[in-house]
Amino acid sequence: MGNDTSGRGIGAKQRAATRDTYRRRTVLKGATTGATIGALSVAGCLGGGNGGPVLRVINSAYQQQEDEYRAIFDEFEEEHDCEVEYTRSDFASAPSEAAQAQAGGNPYDLLMLASPGNNVFGVQEGLYQPINDVIEDMGAEDHWREEFLVQIDGDYYFAPNTGTVSTLIYREDLFNEYDAPMPPFDSWDEYHTAAETMTDEDENLYGSPVFLGSNHFHGILPLSLLHGRGGSIINTDDEVVYDSEETVEMLEFMRDLNEFSPQAAHGADIPEMRPPLYQGTYAMTWYSTNVIPYDIEQYNPDLTGDVQVAPIPAYDSSYEPVARLTGLGHGLGAETEHPELAKDLLREITSFEGVMRLMTAQPASHVPAIHGILEEDDLWETDVMQDYEEHYRDLVDIADEYGRVVAVEENEGHINPVTGQAVAETHVISSVQDVILEDEDPQDAAEHWADEIRDDYADQLND
Amino acid sequence: MSYASDFITTAKREFRYLARREFDELQENTVGILLVLPLVATLVALYLYPTVQAIIYSLQDISIFLGDSEVVGLANYIDLLRSGTFYNALWNGIIYTAGSVLLTVVVGVATGLLLNRTFTGERIATGLILVPYMVPTVAAVILFRWMLDGLYGVGNYALVVSTLIDEPIAWLASTRFAMPALILISGWRLYPFVTMLVLAKLQTIPKSYYESARLMGASRWEMFRHITLPQLRGVLFVAILLRLVWTFNLFDIIWLGTQGGPGNATETLPIMAYRLTFIGNDLGEGASVAVVTFLVLAVIVYGYFRLYGTTEEPR
C-alpha cells in the first residue's frame, strides 16, 4: 500500500536507535519535570483550593483512552501541585457544555469537542485561543505528522495526539467463500461488483449496508465517495458546488449500493453499524475508528485475522481515495486563568510518552498524530497488536496515503468554515436520504441540497 | 444554670407568642402571599425564566456556543414557517400524538374495566399491567428495537412463523412502518397511567346504579354506555389532556427509537428543536421551534377545552 512509514521496513539498528531516543527522551523528561516542579509549585500556591490551581479539561475520549487520560492527569496533579477536573463528554453535548461553562464564568482550560467540526466551530465562536508557541516549541512538523497540523486564519489552535481514520471494514473469510473481488477496490465498479456478489438474501448476507441516520457521521461514506470522484461541497473560492455532476454520480451510486443493503441498516444508530459484520450479516461495513480487536472480542472471538480494512474507493484509478481523519486534538480555552499550566498539560498529552501511553491503552485503534510512535517496539509488543498487526499496518497506511481532516480541510490546504461546522455532512446524508427514501431524482436532490447549503451559510459564502 | 434555662424557655415561649400574634393580625391576603411566595419563586426560577430566555434566544442569531449574537427579530420564525421540514415535523407530531393517545386511552380503559372485576389472580394481573410504566424508558425502547429488528428481531420471527407477514420487516427503519411502531411503543409504555386513573374512578361508581339498570332490563353494553362511560368522562378528560400535552412534547421514546428517522419520517417538533440546537449548533432556530411547539400546544389545549371542557358529571 504505497510508502511504508509504519516501521515494518526499518532495520534493527534503526529500531535500536529509535528506542534509545525514546529512553533518552524519558530521562530528559524526568529531569525537565523535576526542574519545573519547583517553579510551577510556587505558581501553583497562588491558585485555588488544595494548595494549587484547578485545571478543567473536557474531551470525548473512548473508554480505554479515558482511563489513561485520568492516569496522566493524576500524575500531572502530583508533579505540578494542582488539580485536574476531567469531564468526558459526547459529540452532541460537548459544545454546549463547554459554551455554558465559559458563559457561566467557569471555563474549561483544555478542550477537545468531540469532532473536528465542533472544534473549528468552537474557534469561530471564541472558545479557543491560539497556541502557536506550544506548536513551535515542540517542533511543529518535526514533532507532528503534517496531515494532523491544521491552521485557522494563520494560527494553530489544536495540539493533536491521536486520531481515527474512516475505512471500509470487510470479512476476508466471507469474500474468499463467495469468490468476490477482494478490497482494496480500484473503482466504484469493483466495489459495486463485490457488494452484488456478497449479497445472498437467503443466507441473510448483505454486501454493503447503507446507513441513513441523520447524524453528520452518517454522511461520511457519501462525502468520501464524492471526494473520491473529485467532487466537493464548497470550492476554494467558498462557492457551493454541491450541485455538480460528481454529486449526481455519487447519489446514483449510493442508490445502486442500496440494492445490496438490508432495509434494517437505514435506521441503524452509530453503535449498530458494526456488530452485523461480526455476526456475518454484512460482508462489508465502514466506520471511522478501528475498534476491531474490541469488537471481535465482544461479538465473535473466532474472527481474529479474518477482518481487514481498506480505503473507501475512488471513482476509478484516475482519482485518489479520501480517508476522513479525525484527531485535531486539544486546544487552549480562550478564558483560561492558568494558560501556562494548561499549556504544560497540553505538552504532556502530546509528548512522545503521552501519545505512546494513549496508543497502547487502546491498541490497534488510533493513528498517532506525531512522528516516531510507529517505529517504537513497545507499540507492537502488546498482545492485541501481535494479533492484529497486519490490519493495523493497513490502517496507518490508509491514514498516511489518503488521510485528510475532511471536516476542516475539504479542499486540500484550505480551511473551510462551512464544512468545518460539520453540518454540511448532514446536508450530504439528507440528499442521500431523499434519493433512497423519497425516490427523488439525484439531479434534483443535488440541486435542492446545494440550495439548502447556500441558504444555511449565506453569510459565510461567496455565492 | 437552672435560672438561665428557665429564662431561655420563657423567652422562646414569649417569642412564639408574639410571632403567632403578629401572624394572626396579618390580613388574609398577606398570609396567602407569604405562603405561596416560595412556590412562586421556584416557578419563576424553573419555568418562567427559562421560557423567557428561550423566547429571547428565538429572536437572535446565536449558536449553542453562546458567543456573539445578533438580534434578528422574527427571522428565525419566518425561516421556520417557510421550511417544509417544519410542517413535516408538525404533521408527524399530530399523527404521533393522536395515535398514541388513542391507543393509551383504549387500552387503558379496557384494562381498567378488566381489573375492576373480581377474579383469581387479580392482584398479580394488576402488578403485571403496571410493569410497562415501571420499566425505564430506555430499557423499554431498546427491548422494542431488538424485537422489531429487521435482521434478528424475535417479533419479526413470530410474525413470519405465524404467517402474518411473508418476510421480516425493518419496522423502525421503514418510512412506512416507523411511525406506527413508535405509536405502538408509546401505547405499550404509557397505557397503565390511564388504567390506574380509570380503575380508581370505576371503584367509586355506586353498584346501585348497575343494579337498578339491571332490574330495568339494560344490557351490558347499555350499562357501559349510559353509566360507566358518563361516569368516566371527568377522569378521561384529564387523562387525555395530560397525555396530549406529554405526548406532543415527548422526546425520549422517539429519539431512542428512531432519532426522527429514517430521513425525517418520525421527526416531531421536539426532535427538530433538539437537532437544530445540539447537532446544528443553532440555538436561535432551535429555540424558535420550541416556542412554536409551545404555541401549537396551547392552541390544541384551548381547542380541547372548548370542545370537551365541561367536566360536570351526570347525576
mmCIF file of C-alpha atoms in Angstrom, chain A residues 92 95-96 99 103 113 118 121-122 125 127 204 206 214 262-264 266-267 269 272 276 279 281 433 437, chain B residues 63-68 145 149-152 170 172-175 259 262-264 274-275 278-281:
data_model
loop_
_atom_site.group_PDB
_atom_site.id
_atom_site.type_symbol
_atom_site.label_atom_id
_atom_site.label_comp_id
_atom_site.label_asym_id
_atom_site.label_seq_id
_atom_site.Cartn_x
_atom_site.Cartn_y
_atom_site.Cartn_z
ATOM 1 C CA ALA A 92 -23.864 16.276 20.995
ATOM 2 C CA PRO A 95 -20.096 22.120 22.584
ATOM 3 C CA SER A 96 -22.940 23.188 24.854
ATOM 4 C CA ALA A 99 -20.032 27.062 26.000
ATOM 5 C CA ALA A 103 -20.642 31.755 29.793
ATOM 6 C CA LEU A 113 -15.059 18.997 21.475
ATOM 7 C CA ASN A 118 -17.194 21.130 16.593
ATOM 8 C CA PHE A 121 -16.796 25.951 15.164
ATOM 9 C CA GLY A 122 -15.519 26.460 18.716
ATOM 10 C CA GLU A 125 -17.169 31.126 18.409
ATOM 11 C CA LEU A 127 -13.843 29.238 22.849
ATOM 12 C CA ASN A 204 -29.150 -13.195 5.354
ATOM 13 C CA TYR A 206 -25.643 -8.273 2.504
ATOM 14 C CA SER A 214 -29.234 11.887 10.229
ATOM 15 C CA PRO A 262 -30.864 -4.591 4.221
ATOM 16 C CA GLN A 263 -33.569 -2.058 4.965
ATOM 17 C CA ALA A 264 -32.713 -2.508 8.651
ATOM 18 C CA HIS A 266 -31.264 2.518 7.113
ATOM 19 C CA GLY A 267 -32.233 3.211 10.685
ATOM 20 C CA ASP A 269 -27.679 4.086 15.079
ATOM 21 C CA GLU A 272 -25.214 -0.544 15.338
ATOM 22 C CA PRO A 276 -23.723 -7.311 11.951
ATOM 23 C CA GLN A 279 -22.267 -11.704 13.112
ATOM 24 C CA THR A 281 -24.840 -10.358 8.116
ATOM 25 C CA GLN A 433 -31.968 10.053 2.201
ATOM 26 C CA LEU A 437 -36.194 7.020 0.835
ATOM 27 C CA SER B 63 -25.154 29.363 18.314
ATOM 28 C CA ILE B 64 -25.026 26.771 21.057
ATOM 29 C CA PHE B 65 -21.613 28.203 21.962
ATOM 30 C CA LEU B 66 -23.404 31.313 23.262
ATOM 31 C CA GLY B 67 -20.815 33.510 21.554
ATOM 32 C CA ASP B 68 -21.576 36.739 19.726
ATOM 33 C CA ARG B 145 -35.723 -2.137 18.930
ATOM 34 C CA ASP B 149 -35.133 -5.502 14.271
ATOM 35 C CA GLY B 150 -35.339 -6.340 10.578
ATOM 36 C CA LEU B 151 -32.440 -8.781 10.723
ATOM 37 C CA TYR B 152 -32.656 -10.572 14.062
ATOM 38 C CA ALA B 170 -37.393 -3.414 9.385
ATOM 39 C CA LEU B 172 -38.138 1.178 12.754
ATOM 40 C CA ALA B 173 -36.074 1.658 9.588
ATOM 41 C CA SER B 174 -39.011 1.886 7.210
ATOM 42 C CA THR B 175 -40.597 5.219 6.297
ATOM 43 C CA GLN B 259 -33.829 9.622 16.212
ATOM 44 C CA PRO B 262 -35.428 7.217 8.665
ATOM 45 C CA GLY B 263 -34.893 10.523 6.925
ATOM 46 C CA ASN B 264 -37.411 12.792 8.618
ATOM 47 C CA TYR B 274 -33.015 19.225 19.624
ATOM 48 C CA ARG B 275 -31.437 18.530 16.257
ATOM 49 C CA PHE B 278 -27.420 20.420 19.563
ATOM 50 C CA ILE B 279 -26.424 18.946 16.212
ATOM 51 C CA GLY B 280 -26.846 22.010 14.017
ATOM 52 C CA ASN B 281 -25.416 24.198 16.820
#
